[in-house]
Coordinates of C-alpha atoms in Angstrom, one line a residue:
X1 CA -33.0 -76.7 -107.2
X2 CA -33.4 -74.8 -103.8
X3 CA -30.1 -74.0 -103.4
X4 CA -29.7 -72.3 -106.8
X5 CA -28.3 -68.8 -106.7
X6 CA -29.1 -65.9 -109.4
X7 CA -27.1 -63.1 -109.0
X8 CA -28.7 -60.0 -111.5
X9 CA -25.9 -57.2 -112.4
X10 CA -27.9 -54.1 -114.2
X11 CA -27.4 -50.8 -114.2
X12 CA -28.9 -48.2 -111.5
X13 CA -31.5 -47.1 -113.9
X14 CA -32.6 -50.4 -114.6
X15 CA -33.6 -51.7 -110.9
X16 CA -37.1 -50.9 -111.9
X17 CA -36.9 -53.0 -114.6
X18 CA -35.0 -55.8 -112.8
X19 CA -37.8 -56.0 -110.3
X20 CA -40.4 -56.4 -112.5
X21 CA -39.0 -58.8 -114.4
X22 CA -37.7 -60.9 -111.4
X23 CA -40.6 -60.3 -109.7
X24 CA -42.5 -63.7 -109.9
X25 CA -39.1 -65.3 -110.3
X26 CA -38.6 -64.8 -106.4
X27 CA -41.7 -66.7 -105.7
X28 CA -39.7 -69.9 -106.7
X29 CA -37.2 -71.7 -104.8
X30 CA -34.4 -69.8 -105.8
X31 CA -32.3 -67.0 -104.5
X32 CA -32.5 -63.5 -106.7
X33 CA -29.9 -61.3 -105.7
X34 CA -30.4 -57.8 -108.2
X35 CA -27.3 -55.6 -108.0
X36 CA -28.8 -52.1 -106.5
X37 CA -31.2 -54.2 -104.0
X38 CA -28.1 -55.3 -102.3
X39 CA -26.3 -52.2 -101.2
X40 CA -26.6 -51.1 -97.7
X41 CA -26.1 -47.5 -96.9
X42 CA -22.0 -47.0 -97.2
X43 CA -21.3 -49.9 -99.5
X44 CA -20.4 -50.3 -103.0
X45 CA -20.9 -52.7 -105.7
X46 CA -17.4 -54.2 -104.9
X47 CA -18.8 -55.1 -101.7
X48 CA -21.1 -57.6 -103.3
X49 CA -18.1 -59.9 -104.7
X50 CA -19.4 -62.6 -102.6
X51 CA -22.8 -62.9 -103.5
X52 CA -21.5 -62.9 -107.3
X53 CA -18.9 -65.5 -106.3
X54 CA -21.6 -67.6 -104.9
X55 CA -24.3 -67.5 -107.5
X56 CA -25.2 -70.4 -109.8
X57 CA -25.7 -68.1 -112.9
X58 CA -25.3 -64.8 -113.6
X59 CA -28.3 -62.6 -115.8
X60 CA -27.0 -59.0 -117.5
X61 CA -29.4 -56.7 -118.1
X62 CA -28.3 -55.5 -121.5
X63 CA -29.9 -51.9 -121.9
X64 CA -28.5 -49.0 -123.2
X65 CA -27.5 -47.9 -120.1
X66 CA -26.4 -51.6 -119.1
X67 CA -23.8 -52.2 -121.5
X68 CA -22.0 -48.5 -121.0
X69 CA -22.1 -49.3 -117.2
X70 CA -18.8 -49.6 -115.6
X71 CA -20.0 -52.0 -112.8
X72 CA -22.0 -54.4 -115.3
X73 CA -19.0 -54.9 -117.0
X74 CA -16.7 -55.5 -114.4
X75 CA -19.4 -58.1 -112.9
X76 CA -19.7 -59.9 -116.2
X77 CA -15.7 -60.3 -116.3
X78 CA -15.9 -61.2 -112.8
X79 CA -18.5 -64.2 -113.6
X80 CA -16.8 -65.3 -116.5
X81 CA -13.3 -65.4 -114.9
X82 CA -15.0 -67.6 -112.4
X83 CA -16.8 -70.0 -114.9
X84 CA -19.8 -68.7 -113.7
X85 CA -22.5 -68.8 -116.7
X86 CA -23.5 -65.5 -117.9
X87 CA -27.1 -65.3 -119.6
X88 CA -27.5 -62.0 -121.2
X89 CA -31.3 -60.3 -121.3
X90 CA -30.9 -57.7 -124.0
X91 CA -32.8 -55.0 -125.7
X92 CA -32.7 -54.6 -129.3
X93 CA -30.6 -52.8 -130.9
X94 CA -28.2 -53.2 -127.9
X95 CA -24.9 -55.2 -128.8
X96 CA -23.6 -57.6 -126.5
X97 CA -20.6 -56.9 -125.5
X98 CA -17.2 -58.8 -125.6
X99 CA -18.0 -62.2 -123.7
X100 CA -21.4 -62.2 -124.4
X101 CA -21.3 -61.3 -127.7
X102 CA -22.0 -64.8 -129.4
X103 CA -23.9 -65.9 -126.2
X104 CA -27.6 -67.4 -126.7
X105 CA -29.6 -65.0 -124.8
X106 CA -33.1 -64.0 -123.7
X107 CA -34.7 -60.7 -126.0
X108 CA -35.7 -58.3 -123.5
X109 CA -39.3 -56.7 -125.5
X110 CA -40.7 -53.9 -122.9
X111 CA -44.4 -54.1 -124.9
X112 CA -44.4 -57.9 -124.1
X113 CA -42.9 -58.3 -120.6
X114 CA -45.0 -61.6 -120.0
X115 CA -42.8 -63.6 -123.1
X116 CA -39.8 -61.8 -121.8
X117 CA -40.3 -63.5 -118.5
X118 CA -41.7 -66.6 -120.1
X119 CA -38.5 -67.0 -121.9
X120 CA -36.5 -66.1 -119.0
X121 CA -37.3 -68.6 -116.9
X122 CA -36.9 -70.9 -119.7
X123 CA -33.4 -70.2 -119.7
X124 CA -33.0 -70.4 -116.1
X125 CA -34.5 -73.8 -115.7
X126 CA -32.1 -74.9 -118.2
X127 CA -29.3 -73.4 -116.4
X128 CA -30.0 -74.9 -113.0
X129 CA -30.9 -78.2 -114.7
X130 CA -29.1 -81.3 -112.7
X131 CA -26.4 -83.0 -114.8
X132 CA -26.8 -86.1 -116.1
X133 CA -29.9 -88.2 -117.4
X134 CA -32.3 -86.0 -115.3
X135 CA -34.6 -83.4 -117.2
X136 CA -35.3 -80.0 -115.9
X137 CA -36.1 -79.9 -112.0
X138 CA -39.7 -79.4 -110.8
X139 CA -40.4 -75.7 -109.8
X140 CA -42.8 -75.1 -107.1
X141 CA -44.3 -72.2 -105.4
X142 CA -45.1 -73.0 -101.8
X143 CA -47.0 -69.9 -99.5
X144 CA -49.5 -70.2 -96.6
X145 CA -53.6 -70.3 -97.7
X146 CA -54.7 -66.5 -96.7
X147 CA -58.5 -67.8 -96.8
X148 CA -60.1 -66.5 -93.5
X149 CA -56.8 -67.2 -91.5
X150 CA -56.3 -70.9 -92.7
X151 CA -52.8 -71.0 -93.0
X152 CA -52.0 -74.2 -94.2
X153 CA -49.2 -74.8 -96.2
X154 CA -49.9 -74.5 -99.8
X155 CA -47.8 -76.0 -102.8
X156 CA -48.3 -75.5 -106.3
X157 CA -45.8 -78.2 -108.2
X158 CA -44.9 -77.4 -111.9
X159 CA -44.0 -80.4 -113.4
X160 CA -44.7 -79.2 -117.0
X161 CA -42.0 -78.5 -119.7
X162 CA -41.7 -75.2 -120.4
X163 CA -43.3 -75.6 -124.2
X164 CA -46.5 -77.2 -122.2
X165 CA -46.6 -74.5 -120.1
X166 CA -46.6 -71.9 -122.8
X167 CA -49.5 -73.7 -124.6
X168 CA -51.7 -73.5 -121.0
X169 CA -50.6 -69.9 -121.3
X170 CA -51.9 -69.5 -125.0
X171 CA -55.1 -71.3 -124.4
X172 CA -55.8 -69.3 -121.2
X173 CA -55.7 -72.5 -119.0
X174 CA -54.2 -71.4 -115.4
X175 CA -52.0 -73.7 -113.0
X176 CA -53.8 -74.2 -110.0
X177 CA -52.7 -75.3 -106.4
X178 CA -55.8 -76.4 -103.8
X179 CA -55.3 -76.1 -99.9
X180 CA -55.7 -79.2 -98.7
X181 CA -57.3 -77.8 -95.4
X182 CA -60.1 -75.6 -96.8
X183 CA -60.5 -76.4 -100.3
X184 CA -59.4 -72.8 -101.5
X185 CA -58.0 -73.0 -104.8
X186 CA -55.1 -70.5 -106.0
X187 CA -54.6 -69.8 -109.9
X188 CA -51.6 -68.7 -111.6
X189 CA -50.3 -67.6 -114.9
X190 CA -48.7 -70.5 -116.6
X191 CA -46.6 -68.5 -118.5
X192 CA -45.0 -65.8 -115.8
X193 CA -46.2 -67.9 -112.7
X194 CA -47.5 -65.1 -111.5
X195 CA -50.4 -65.4 -109.2
X196 CA -53.8 -64.2 -110.6
X197 CA -56.7 -65.1 -108.3
X198 CA -58.1 -67.0 -105.3
X199 CA -61.2 -69.1 -105.5
X200 CA -62.9 -69.6 -102.2
X201 CA -64.8 -73.0 -101.4
X202 CA -68.3 -71.1 -101.7
X203 CA -67.4 -69.6 -104.9
X204 CA -66.6 -73.4 -106.0
X205 CA -69.8 -74.7 -105.5
X206 CA -71.7 -72.0 -107.1
X207 CA -70.2 -73.4 -110.4

């Protein structure tokens, strides 16, 4: 799980969109590489071949700009030739091109970004699942407690299956991680795994 690498191929016009969609995914112990973020001055997309070759899954952002982008199509073809799973993240009415025409993907809805992120997490969780009899791996978020300089390591273990996470989301029931040092509680959105707020120890005593 912690060694999983995700390469996101997208048109340059869709960088902001890709950053929004993968913002919370990056909090997980997964390496996420957005194509246009990986480019340094003087480099081209061809220099990203190593990142692409080492990916466990490639996500193709297929907007109107994405399907027409030369590099997106090149990177999809490269991944397919290498046997790397390609997950289409497509925006209707865009048709998934070539190899991806019949591949199950995730529908992109700009009006319902939390739903899109949840479905993206579902598919990524399935793609990165270990082989054999094990179910999908546990996800977790790890971060230092920021209450009054505490700095203690806090871990949010996400052991629920995706359907259970969605039920919590619909019932407005956050995921909670508690600092073992100071008792601060951190609340997260169960649908997107995004940070919601911190509850300080004094605040909890008043409840």
